[in-house]
Amino acid sequence: MNIIRKQNIIIPNLETKNFLADTFYPEEGEELPLVIFVHGYKGYKDWGAWNLMAEKFAKAGFFFVKFNFSHNGTTIAEPHTFADLEAFGNNNYSKELSDLGVVIDHFSQHEKVDDHKIILIGHSRGGGISIIKTYEDERINGLITLASVDSLDRFPKNEAFEQWKREGIYYVVNGRTKQEMPHYYQFYEDYEKDIHRFDVERATEMAKAHFLIIHGTHDESVSVKNAEHLHLLHPNSELYLIEDADHTFGAKEPWGKSILPDYLNAAVEKCIEFINEKIARE
C-alpha cells in the first residue's frame, strides 16, 4: 500500500496564529474517514512514536491528521522544539479549541475525506479538549481518548494559586528539556470567564458521538480513575484498559525504533477496530 505523507503543512488561524499539520493517507481509495489526533500538555505532533502511529492508521485506510496547537511552544521553523516559550505561556483552552476547529474545517474539505465520518483522538489534556469539541461540533461522530483527563481544572491550588495571581506567572520544569516553561495568569482568567464551556464532565455526559476510552493502568501522570469517571459519566462509552501501560503507552522522546511500543500498538489496534465497527462501515 502506498501511503501519501504531507508534513509541516501551514494552517492559518486568524484567531490565534499559523501552525503546522501533517497528513498520512493511502493513495488508493476515496472518501476516507478523517481521524484527527490532538496532542496534550507539553506535547507536539512529532513527539515520540506519533509518526509511526500515523502510518498505522493510514495503512488501515484512514485519512490521519496530526497538528501542533498554535501556542504549544513550537514554531513554524522549529516544530520539534519548544522554541517559543512566550507563546507557550500565552496558551489557553480557547485557543486550543479554536485551532482544533480550524483543523476540522480545513481537512474535512479534502477531496479524499468523507466529511460524514470524523473522529477525534485526544491524548491527555488533548482528550479533554476533544471531549468538549465533540459536544460542540455535531460533525464529529467518533471520539477516542488516550490517557485523558476528566477535568480541565488543573491549575495550582491554595497558596500556589494566590502566588500565581499576585505574580502573574508560574513555571513548570520540562523534565526532558529542562526548560522552565511559563504559564501566565491569563490562562486561568480565560478558563474562569468561560468555565461552563470548559466543563469536561458536562461535555462527556452530553456528547453524542461513539466514544472509546483507553487508559493504562500504570499511568503515572493521569490516574486511571479519570478514565473510569468518564465511563461513568457516559455509560454508552467503551472503556478499554491496557494493563501496566503508562501515560504514553510505552513511547518516549526520542523514539528510535521502527515499530510502535507494544502498549501503544495495542491502543492503536483497538482504535482501528472501534472506528471500523462503529463508524467506517456504517
C-alpha positions as a printed NumPy array, in Angstrom:
array([[  0.   ,   0.   ,   0.   ],
       [  1.365,   3.398,  -0.989],
       [  0.993,   5.989,   1.786],
       [  0.935,   9.692,   0.944],
       [  2.729,  11.748,   3.605],
       [  2.479,  15.516,   3.657],
       [  4.208,  17.082,   6.625],
       [  4.515,  20.612,   8.006],
       [  1.514,  21.991,   6.146],
       [  0.973,  25.579,   7.291],
       [ -2.555,  26.103,   8.664],
       [ -3.645,  29.724,   9.224],
       [ -5.879,  30.687,  12.126],
       [ -6.83 ,  34.349,  12.323],
       [ -7.919,  33.935,  15.97 ],
       [ -4.532,  32.581,  17.081],
       [ -1.635,  32.267,  14.625],
       [ -0.304,  29.94 ,  11.942],
       [  0.558,  26.388,  12.956],
       [  1.635,  23.121,  11.333],
       [ -0.196,  19.911,  10.467],
       [  0.683,  16.555,   8.879],
       [ -1.445,  14.189,   6.801],
       [ -0.962,  10.463,   6.224],
       [ -3.369,   8.554,   3.966],
       [ -3.448,   5.697,   1.438],
       [ -3.064,   6.724,  -2.184],
       [ -5.825,   4.385,  -3.296],
       [ -9.427,   4.731,  -2.216],
       [-11.739,   7.691,  -1.895],
       [-13.923,   9.203,   0.811],
       [-11.783,   8.084,   3.728],
       [-12.769,   8.582,   7.371],
       [-10.971,  11.609,   8.836],
       [ -9.043,  10.833,  12.026],
       [ -7.557,  13.84 ,  13.848],
       [ -5.019,  13.368,  16.633],
       [ -4.989,  16.019,  19.372],
       [ -1.782,  16.173,  21.418],
       [ -1.64 ,  17.004,  25.096],
       [  0.183,  19.314,  27.504],
       [  3.855,  19.786,  26.592],
       [  3.15 ,  17.639,  23.533],
       [  3.578,  18.213,  19.813],
       [  2.776,  16.407,  16.583],
       [  6.245,  14.883,  16.043],
       [  6.767,  13.676,  19.608],
       [  7.973,  10.123,  20.156],
       [  6.205,   7.465,  18.117],
       [  3.353,   9.615,  16.767],
       [  4.664,   9.314,  13.182],
       [  4.604,   5.521,  13.417],
       [  1.099,   5.739,  14.831],
       [  0.057,   7.923,  11.878],
       [  1.463,   5.343,   9.442],
       [ -0.529,   2.555,  11.06 ],
       [ -3.795,   4.478,  10.832],
       [ -3.126,   5.35 ,   7.197],
       [ -2.394,   1.719,   6.346],
       [ -5.729,   0.824,   7.958],
       [ -7.494,   3.033,   5.408],
       [ -7.926,   6.34 ,   7.226],
       [ -7.024,   9.951,   6.44 ],
       [ -4.941,  10.711,   9.517],
       [ -4.095,  14.25 ,  10.648],
       [ -1.886,  15.398,  13.489],
       [ -1.041,  19.004,  14.247],
       [  0.676,  21.388,  16.632],
       [ -1.528,  23.711,  18.643],
       [ -0.594,  27.26 ,  17.676],
       [  0.593,  28.096,  21.194],
       [  2.174,  24.804,  22.265],
       [  5.638,  26.382,  22.237],
       [  6.848,  25.043,  18.888],
       [  7.204,  27.278,  15.831],
       [  6.794,  27.004,  12.073],
       [ 10.581,  26.989,  11.707],
       [ 11.265,  24.702,  14.678],
       [  8.389,  22.218,  15.059],
       [ 10.42 ,  19.735,  17.135],
       [ 11.475,  22.025,  19.984],
       [  9.896,  24.456,  22.412],
       [ 11.444,  27.475,  20.724],
       [  8.685,  29.942,  21.673],
       [  8.112,  29.843,  25.415],
       [  6.29 ,  33.171,  25.249],
       [  3.625,  31.549,  23.077],
       [  3.517,  28.569,  25.465],
       [  2.877,  30.916,  28.372],
       [  0.049,  32.585,  26.477],
       [ -1.714,  29.366,  25.556],
       [ -5.227,  28.666,  26.845],
       [ -8.172,  26.373,  26.227],
       [ -9.994,  28.873,  23.986],
       [ -7.024,  28.95 ,  21.628],
       [ -6.756,  25.167,  21.536],
       [-10.456,  24.757,  20.732],
       [-10.138,  27.412,  18.023],
       [ -7.153,  25.621,  16.466],
       [ -8.943,  22.272,  16.546],
       [-11.979,  23.799,  14.871],
       [ -9.781,  25.191,  12.088],
       [ -8.183,  21.765,  11.576],
       [-11.596,  20.113,  11.272],
       [-12.812,  22.777,   8.834],
       [ -9.666,  22.569,   6.72 ],
       [ -9.279,  18.824,   6.323],
       [-12.968,  17.897,   6.172],
       [-12.942,  19.642,   2.773],
       [-10.12 ,  17.491,   1.385],
       [-11.097,  15.522,  -1.722],
       [-10.022,  12.247,  -0.088],
       [-12.11 ,  12.767,   3.056],
       [-15.621,  11.576,   3.862],
       [-16.825,  14.547,   5.907],
       [-19.62 ,  12.438,   7.414],
       [-17.034,  10.307,   9.224],
       [-14.913,  12.49 ,  11.508],
       [-13.114,  11.029,  14.523],
       [-11.068,  12.813,  17.186],
       [ -8.337,  11.048,  19.155],
       [ -7.166,  13.125,  22.12 ],
       [ -4.189,  12.299,  24.325],
       [ -4.019,  13.512,  27.942],
       [ -5.173,  17.163,  28.09 ],
       [ -5.945,  16.814,  24.391],
       [ -8.558,  14.279,  25.454],
       [-10.379,  16.912,  27.485],
       [-10.225,  19.355,  24.571],
       [-11.52 ,  16.638,  22.219],
       [-14.45 ,  15.842,  24.5  ],
       [-15.533,  19.489,  24.571],
       [-15.137,  19.884,  20.803],
       [-17.156,  16.697,  20.203],
       [-20.003,  18.073,  22.298],
       [-19.852,  21.412,  20.471],
       [-19.472,  20.152,  16.888],
       [-22.133,  17.776,  15.606],
       [-19.952,  16.828,  12.623],
       [-17.821,  14.682,  14.917],
       [-19.241,  11.179,  15.168],
       [-16.32 ,   9.371,  16.746],
       [-14.382,  10.223,  19.92 ],
       [-11.41 ,   8.322,  21.337],
       [ -9.464,   9.387,  24.399],
       [ -5.975,   8.145,  25.254],
       [ -4.967,   8.656,  28.892],
       [ -7.38 ,  11.587,  29.079],
       [ -8.028,  13.943,  31.934],
       [-11.601,  14.156,  33.242],
       [-11.345,  17.879,  34.067],
       [ -9.556,  20.928,  32.689],
       [ -9.408,  22.498,  36.151],
       [ -5.748,  21.555,  36.509],
       [ -4.329,  24.737,  37.997],
       [ -2.235,  25.476,  41.094],
       [ -4.2  ,  25.336,  44.334],
       [ -4.303,  27.329,  47.582],
       [ -1.163,  29.413,  48.259],
       [  0.416,  28.401,  44.947],
       [ -2.643,  29.777,  43.167],
       [ -2.543,  33.026,  45.175],
       [  1.125,  33.448,  44.344],
       [  0.358,  32.879,  40.644],
       [ -2.365,  35.504,  40.81 ],
       [ -0.058,  38.013,  42.525],
       [  2.953,  37.464,  40.307],
       [  1.093,  36.784,  37.059],
       [  3.302,  33.838,  36.132],
       [  4.446,  30.441,  37.353],
       [  6.889,  27.963,  35.826],
       [  6.908,  24.21 ,  35.268],
       [ 10.216,  22.491,  34.534],
       [ 10.144,  20.244,  31.472],
       [ 11.671,  17.001,  32.685],
       [ 13.127,  16.147,  29.266],
       [ 14.405,  19.512,  28.009],
       [ 14.974,  21.094,  31.472],
       [ 13.331,  24.297,  30.226],
       [ 11.363,  26.403,  32.706],
       [  8.054,  26.684,  30.89 ],
       [  5.947,  29.735,  31.805],
       [  2.213,  29.881,  32.481],
       [  0.733,  33.362,  32.551],
       [ -2.286,  34.069,  34.732],
       [ -4.335,  34.792,  31.602],
       [ -4.66 ,  31.005,  31.297],
       [ -6.829,  30.854,  34.396],
       [ -8.702,  34.063,  33.501],
       [ -9.63 ,  32.54 ,  30.132],
       [-10.847,  29.398,  31.902],
       [-12.842,  31.28 ,  34.528],
       [-14.699,  33.548,  32.095],
       [-15.945,  30.531,  30.121],
       [-15.979,  27.945,  32.885],
       [-19.189,  26.232,  31.747],
       [-17.802,  25.714,  28.261],
       [-14.711,  24.053,  29.713],
       [-16.703,  21.637,  31.879],
       [-15.404,  18.259,  30.659],
       [-17.832,  16.313,  32.85 ],
       [-20.855,  18.071,  31.35 ],
       [-19.496,  17.693,  27.815],
       [-18.89 ,  13.989,  28.428],
       [-22.472,  13.478,  29.536],
       [-23.862,  15.423,  26.563],
       [-21.601,  14.216,  23.721],
       [-23.468,  12.266,  21.039],
       [-20.551,  10.541,  19.274],
       [-19.435,   6.925,  19.552],
       [-16.97 ,   7.063,  22.452],
       [-13.961,   4.855,  23.273],
       [-11.915,   5.488,  26.439],
       [ -8.394,   3.991,  26.51 ],
       [ -6.121,   4.238,  29.543],
       [ -3.12 ,   2.46 ,  31.008],
       [ -3.422,   1.005,  34.48 ],
       [  0.044,   2.322,  35.447],
       [ -0.417,   5.874,  34.2  ],
       [  1.888,   7.998,  36.35 ],
       [  0.558,  11.367,  35.119],
       [ -3.225,  10.954,  34.836],
       [ -4.761,   8.336,  37.114],
       [ -6.804,   5.561,  35.547],
       [ -9.615,   6.812,  37.796],
       [-10.069,   9.601,  35.241],
       [-10.994,   7.017,  32.6  ],
       [-13.354,   5.211,  34.959],
       [-15.023,   8.532,  35.793],
       [-15.511,   9.411,  32.116],
       [-17.053,   5.994,  31.54 ],
       [-19.486,   6.516,  34.43 ],
       [-20.482,   9.901,  33.003],
       [-21.105,   8.387,  29.568],
       [-22.372,   4.823,  30.147],
       [-22.676,   4.118,  26.405],
       [-18.935,   4.595,  26.026],
       [-16.497,   1.688,  25.826],
       [-13.744,   1.53 ,  28.444],
       [-10.556,  -0.251,  27.376],
       [ -7.813,  -0.522,  29.983],
       [ -4.312,  -1.638,  28.989],
       [ -2.667,  -3.487,  31.853],
       [  0.643,  -1.966,  33.017],
       [  0.681,   0.76 ,  30.326],
       [  1.969,   4.195,  31.353],
       [  0.837,   7.683,  30.289],
       [  2.419,   7.487,  26.826],
       [  1.774,   3.77 ,  26.302],
       [  5.47 ,   2.913,  26.259],
       [  6.546,   5.675,  23.871],
       [  9.172,   8.292,  24.672],
       [ 11.002,  11.173,  23.011],
       [ 13.052,  10.467,  21.028],
       [ 11.715,   7.132,  19.772],
       [ 14.491,   5.444,  17.828],
       [ 12.788,   2.19 ,  16.886],
       [ 10.974,   1.458,  13.625],
       [  7.989,  -0.174,  15.319],
       [  5.447,   1.047,  17.842],
       [  5.886,   0.15 ,  21.505],
       [  3.671,  -2.794,  22.42 ],
       [  1.238,  -0.825,  24.579],
       [  0.752,   1.938,  22.006],
       [  0.373,  -0.652,  19.259],
       [ -2.373,  -2.322,  21.295],
       [ -4.089,   1.037,  21.76 ],
       [ -3.932,   1.851,  18.044],
       [ -5.251,  -1.567,  17.064],
       [ -8.176,  -1.077,  19.433],
       [ -8.827,   2.364,  17.905],
       [ -8.847,   0.926,  14.385],
       [-11.193,  -1.874,  15.404],
       [-13.533,   0.608,  17.106],
       [-13.616,   3.029,  14.159],
       [-14.256,   0.247,  11.67 ],
       [-17.04 ,  -1.247,  13.758],
       [-18.808,   1.948,  14.821],
       [-18.179,   4.441,  12.012],
       [-16.246,   3.417,   8.911],
       [-18.519,   0.532,   7.933],
       [-21.817,   2.19 ,   8.798]])
